[in-house]
Amino acid sequence: MFVIMVYDVGQRRVAKVLKTGRRYLNWVQNSVMEGELSVALLEKLKMELRNVIDHDGDSVIFYTWRSERYTSRDVLGIEKNEIAMIV
Amino acid sequence: MFVIMVYDVGQRRVAKVLKTGRRYLNWVQNSVMEGELSVALLEKLKMELRNVIDHDGDSVIFYTWRSERYTSRDVLGIEKNEIAMIV
């Protein structure tokens, strides 16, 4: 399934959430990742993140679709991920 | 259509992007908004944002679907929008 993960977590946990997410998804821009994941891997990612985040203050949202790709994805400005790949 | 907007813009333009987006979409968490928009309103929002962002450094991504709602939306931690509504 196609997954978009957006997160808003305390500064101390940002690096850990980023590192965990990157093992499953592609970094898109600050606090956003996306990619194709099986149901099992998505559950694994969620389980790992549950051990990382502060459940009283942090927020991680997963949007998921069964269809392979989203209908449309438009970027205004730059595609930050390209910069990340060049650096 | 259902729209998710994620943005990663320079600090000087955050408030303006936030204010512009909020007139069209619901705030979800830091740098993320979502909501139902007609094609015409989505184009209007994009046009406004094109006048706000720095096209060499900022990034605003729109994911859009024709279907009314995304298949699934799971939150780990808290739903920040509820806090925003209470405050």
Tab-separated table of C-alpha atoms in Angstrom:
chain	number	residue	atom	x	y	z
A	1	MET	CA	0.000	0.000	0.000
A	2	PHE	CA	1.038	3.584	-0.489
A	3	VAL	CA	1.865	5.397	2.731
A	4	ILE	CA	2.387	9.041	3.652
A	5	MET	CA	3.761	9.593	7.133
A	6	VAL	CA	3.751	13.050	8.703
A	7	TYR	CA	5.132	13.674	12.164
A	8	ASP	CA	5.196	16.476	14.694
A	9	VAL	CA	7.300	15.337	17.627
A	10	GLY	CA	9.379	16.935	20.361
A	11	GLN	CA	12.859	18.045	19.329
A	12	ARG	CA	14.580	15.345	21.369
A	13	ARG	CA	12.821	12.612	19.406
A	14	VAL	CA	13.018	14.067	15.888
A	15	ALA	CA	16.289	12.341	14.982
A	16	LYS	CA	15.065	8.972	16.206
A	17	VAL	CA	11.723	9.220	14.382
A	18	LEU	CA	13.542	10.317	11.225
A	19	LYS	CA	16.009	7.438	11.443
A	20	THR	CA	13.278	4.887	12.096
A	21	GLY	CA	11.058	6.166	9.297
A	22	ARG	CA	13.897	6.229	6.786
A	23	ARG	CA	14.404	2.495	7.129
A	24	TYR	CA	10.906	2.026	5.682
A	25	LEU	CA	10.011	5.131	3.674
A	26	ASN	CA	11.532	7.826	1.484
A	27	TRP	CA	12.171	11.247	2.945
A	28	VAL	CA	10.124	13.895	1.121
A	29	GLN	CA	10.563	17.088	3.071
A	30	ASN	CA	10.831	18.210	6.680
A	31	SER	CA	8.542	15.888	8.726
A	32	VAL	CA	7.124	14.057	5.692
A	33	MET	CA	7.953	10.625	4.257
A	34	GLU	CA	6.255	8.463	1.669
A	35	GLY	CA	6.574	5.080	0.030
A	36	GLU	CA	5.161	1.652	-0.742
A	37	LEU	CA	4.927	-0.699	2.224
A	38	SER	CA	3.301	-4.046	2.863
A	39	VAL	CA	0.738	-4.170	5.656
A	40	ALA	CA	3.199	-6.164	7.741
A	41	LEU	CA	6.026	-3.647	7.328
A	42	LEU	CA	3.709	-0.740	8.085
A	43	GLU	CA	2.706	-2.455	11.325
A	44	LYS	CA	6.372	-3.021	12.132
A	45	LEU	CA	7.135	0.663	11.548
A	46	LYS	CA	4.233	1.707	13.773
A	47	MET	CA	5.363	-0.650	16.501
A	48	GLU	CA	8.870	0.796	16.437
A	49	LEU	CA	7.566	4.346	16.536
A	50	ARG	CA	5.274	3.589	19.462
A	51	ASN	CA	8.422	2.871	21.445
A	52	VAL	CA	10.015	6.161	20.404
A	53	ILE	CA	7.353	8.838	20.667
A	54	ASP	CA	5.875	10.607	23.670
A	55	HIS	CA	2.236	9.546	23.549
A	56	ASP	CA	1.098	12.629	25.456
A	57	GLY	CA	2.673	15.227	23.208
A	58	ASP	CA	3.889	13.831	19.891
A	59	SER	CA	1.822	13.056	16.828
A	60	VAL	CA	2.538	10.765	13.884
A	61	ILE	CA	-0.133	10.380	11.205
A	62	PHE	CA	-0.226	7.686	8.547
A	63	TYR	CA	-2.371	8.120	5.454
A	64	THR	CA	-2.613	4.839	3.554
A	65	TRP	CA	-4.179	3.717	0.292
A	66	ARG	CA	-4.619	0.330	-1.213
A	67	SER	CA	-4.063	1.698	-4.697
A	68	GLU	CA	-0.492	1.684	-5.799
A	69	ARG	CA	-0.095	5.429	-6.156
A	70	TYR	CA	-1.960	8.531	-5.173
A	71	THR	CA	-3.993	10.185	-7.872
A	72	SER	CA	-1.925	13.305	-8.069
A	73	ARG	CA	1.088	14.876	-6.405
A	74	ASP	CA	1.976	18.462	-7.227
A	75	VAL	CA	4.951	20.388	-5.951
A	76	LEU	CA	5.102	24.161	-5.686
A	77	GLY	CA	8.647	25.449	-5.288
A	78	ILE	CA	11.319	22.786	-5.125
A	79	GLU	CA	11.362	19.023	-4.686
A	80	LYS	CA	13.465	18.907	-1.539
A	81	ASN	CA	14.165	15.242	-1.878
A	82	GLU	CA	16.322	15.862	-4.960
A	83	ILE	CA	18.536	18.124	-2.911
A	84	ALA	CA	18.769	15.499	-0.208
A	85	MET	CA	19.938	12.961	-2.790
A	86	ILE	CA	22.584	15.253	-4.267
A	87	VAL	CA	24.067	16.249	-0.900
B	1	MET	CA	-11.422	16.216	-3.979
B	2	PHE	CA	-9.545	15.338	-0.833
B	3	VAL	CA	-6.306	17.281	-0.398
B	4	ILE	CA	-3.321	16.915	1.886
B	5	MET	CA	-0.932	19.861	1.823
B	6	VAL	CA	2.521	19.597	3.376
B	7	TYR	CA	4.918	22.507	3.375
B	8	ASP	CA	8.538	23.132	4.204
B	9	VAL	CA	9.204	26.844	3.801
B	10	GLY	CA	11.624	29.428	5.164
B	11	GLN	CA	10.789	30.770	8.608
B	12	ARG	CA	9.860	34.202	7.305
B	13	ARG	CA	7.108	32.742	5.139
B	14	VAL	CA	5.667	30.138	7.536
B	15	ALA	CA	3.016	32.447	9.011
B	16	LYS	CA	1.842	33.595	5.609
B	17	VAL	CA	1.645	30.050	4.184
B	18	LEU	CA	-0.200	28.920	7.315
B	19	LYS	CA	-2.667	31.796	7.100
B	20	THR	CA	-3.278	31.228	3.389
B	21	GLY	CA	-3.720	27.471	3.768
B	22	ARG	CA	-6.105	27.830	6.695
B	23	ARG	CA	-8.592	29.734	4.574
B	24	TYR	CA	-8.980	26.582	2.457
B	25	LEU	CA	-7.971	23.592	4.574
B	26	ASN	CA	-7.984	22.300	8.145
B	27	TRP	CA	-4.802	22.425	10.155
B	28	VAL	CA	-3.676	18.924	11.134
B	29	GLN	CA	-0.264	19.310	12.686
B	30	ASN	CA	2.873	21.365	12.192
B	31	SER	CA	3.259	21.894	8.402
B	32	VAL	CA	0.312	19.667	7.452
B	33	MET	CA	-3.242	20.568	6.416
B	34	GLU	CA	-6.040	18.541	4.902
B	35	GLY	CA	-9.571	18.935	3.626
B	36	GLU	CA	-12.095	18.716	0.822
B	37	LEU	CA	-11.659	21.258	-1.970
B	38	SER	CA	-13.116	21.730	-5.410
B	39	VAL	CA	-10.661	21.752	-8.303
B	40	ALA	CA	-11.265	25.489	-8.691
B	41	LEU	CA	-10.538	26.271	-5.045
B	42	LEU	CA	-7.427	24.119	-5.079
B	43	GLU	CA	-6.148	26.071	-8.080
B	44	LYS	CA	-6.939	29.309	-6.263
B	45	LEU	CA	-4.993	28.158	-3.211
B	46	LYS	CA	-2.018	27.177	-5.369
B	47	MET	CA	-2.099	30.522	-7.137
B	48	GLU	CA	-2.044	32.380	-3.831
B	49	LEU	CA	0.814	30.281	-2.508
B	50	ARG	CA	2.857	30.801	-5.667
B	51	ASN	CA	2.892	34.487	-4.752
B	52	VAL	CA	4.046	33.760	-1.210
B	53	ILE	CA	6.760	31.116	-1.433
B	54	ASP	CA	10.387	31.359	-2.458
B	55	HIS	CA	10.503	29.147	-5.555
B	56	ASP	CA	14.216	28.457	-5.104
B	57	GLY	CA	14.088	27.187	-1.549
B	58	ASP	CA	10.562	26.437	-0.336
B	59	SER	CA	8.511	23.363	-1.043
B	60	VAL	CA	4.753	22.834	-0.862
B	61	ILE	CA	3.372	19.440	-1.878
B	62	PHE	CA	-0.269	18.671	-2.611
B	63	TYR	CA	-1.513	15.089	-2.604
B	64	THR	CA	-4.989	14.908	-4.090
B	65	TRP	CA	-7.570	12.172	-4.580
B	66	ARG	CA	-10.805	12.143	-6.468
B	67	SER	CA	-12.384	9.870	-3.891
B	68	GLU	CA	-14.057	11.657	-1.042
B	69	ARG	CA	-11.790	10.354	1.695
B	70	TYR	CA	-8.485	8.550	2.036
B	71	THR	CA	-8.661	4.851	2.713
B	72	SER	CA	-7.182	5.023	6.174
B	73	ARG	CA	-5.773	7.594	8.563
B	74	ASP	CA	-4.062	6.403	11.718
B	75	VAL	CA	-2.637	8.578	14.445
B	76	LEU	CA	0.116	7.497	16.817
B	77	GLY	CA	0.346	9.738	19.853
B	78	ILE	CA	-2.070	12.623	19.925
B	79	GLU	CA	-4.392	14.282	17.442
B	80	LYS	CA	-2.884	17.763	17.577
B	81	ASN	CA	-5.832	19.353	15.869
B	82	GLU	CA	-8.054	18.589	18.874
B	83	ILE	CA	-5.679	20.567	21.053
B	84	ALA	CA	-5.753	23.424	18.591
B	85	MET	CA	-9.524	23.476	18.726
B	86	ILE	CA	-9.658	23.430	22.531
B	87	VAL	CA	-7.088	26.210	22.981
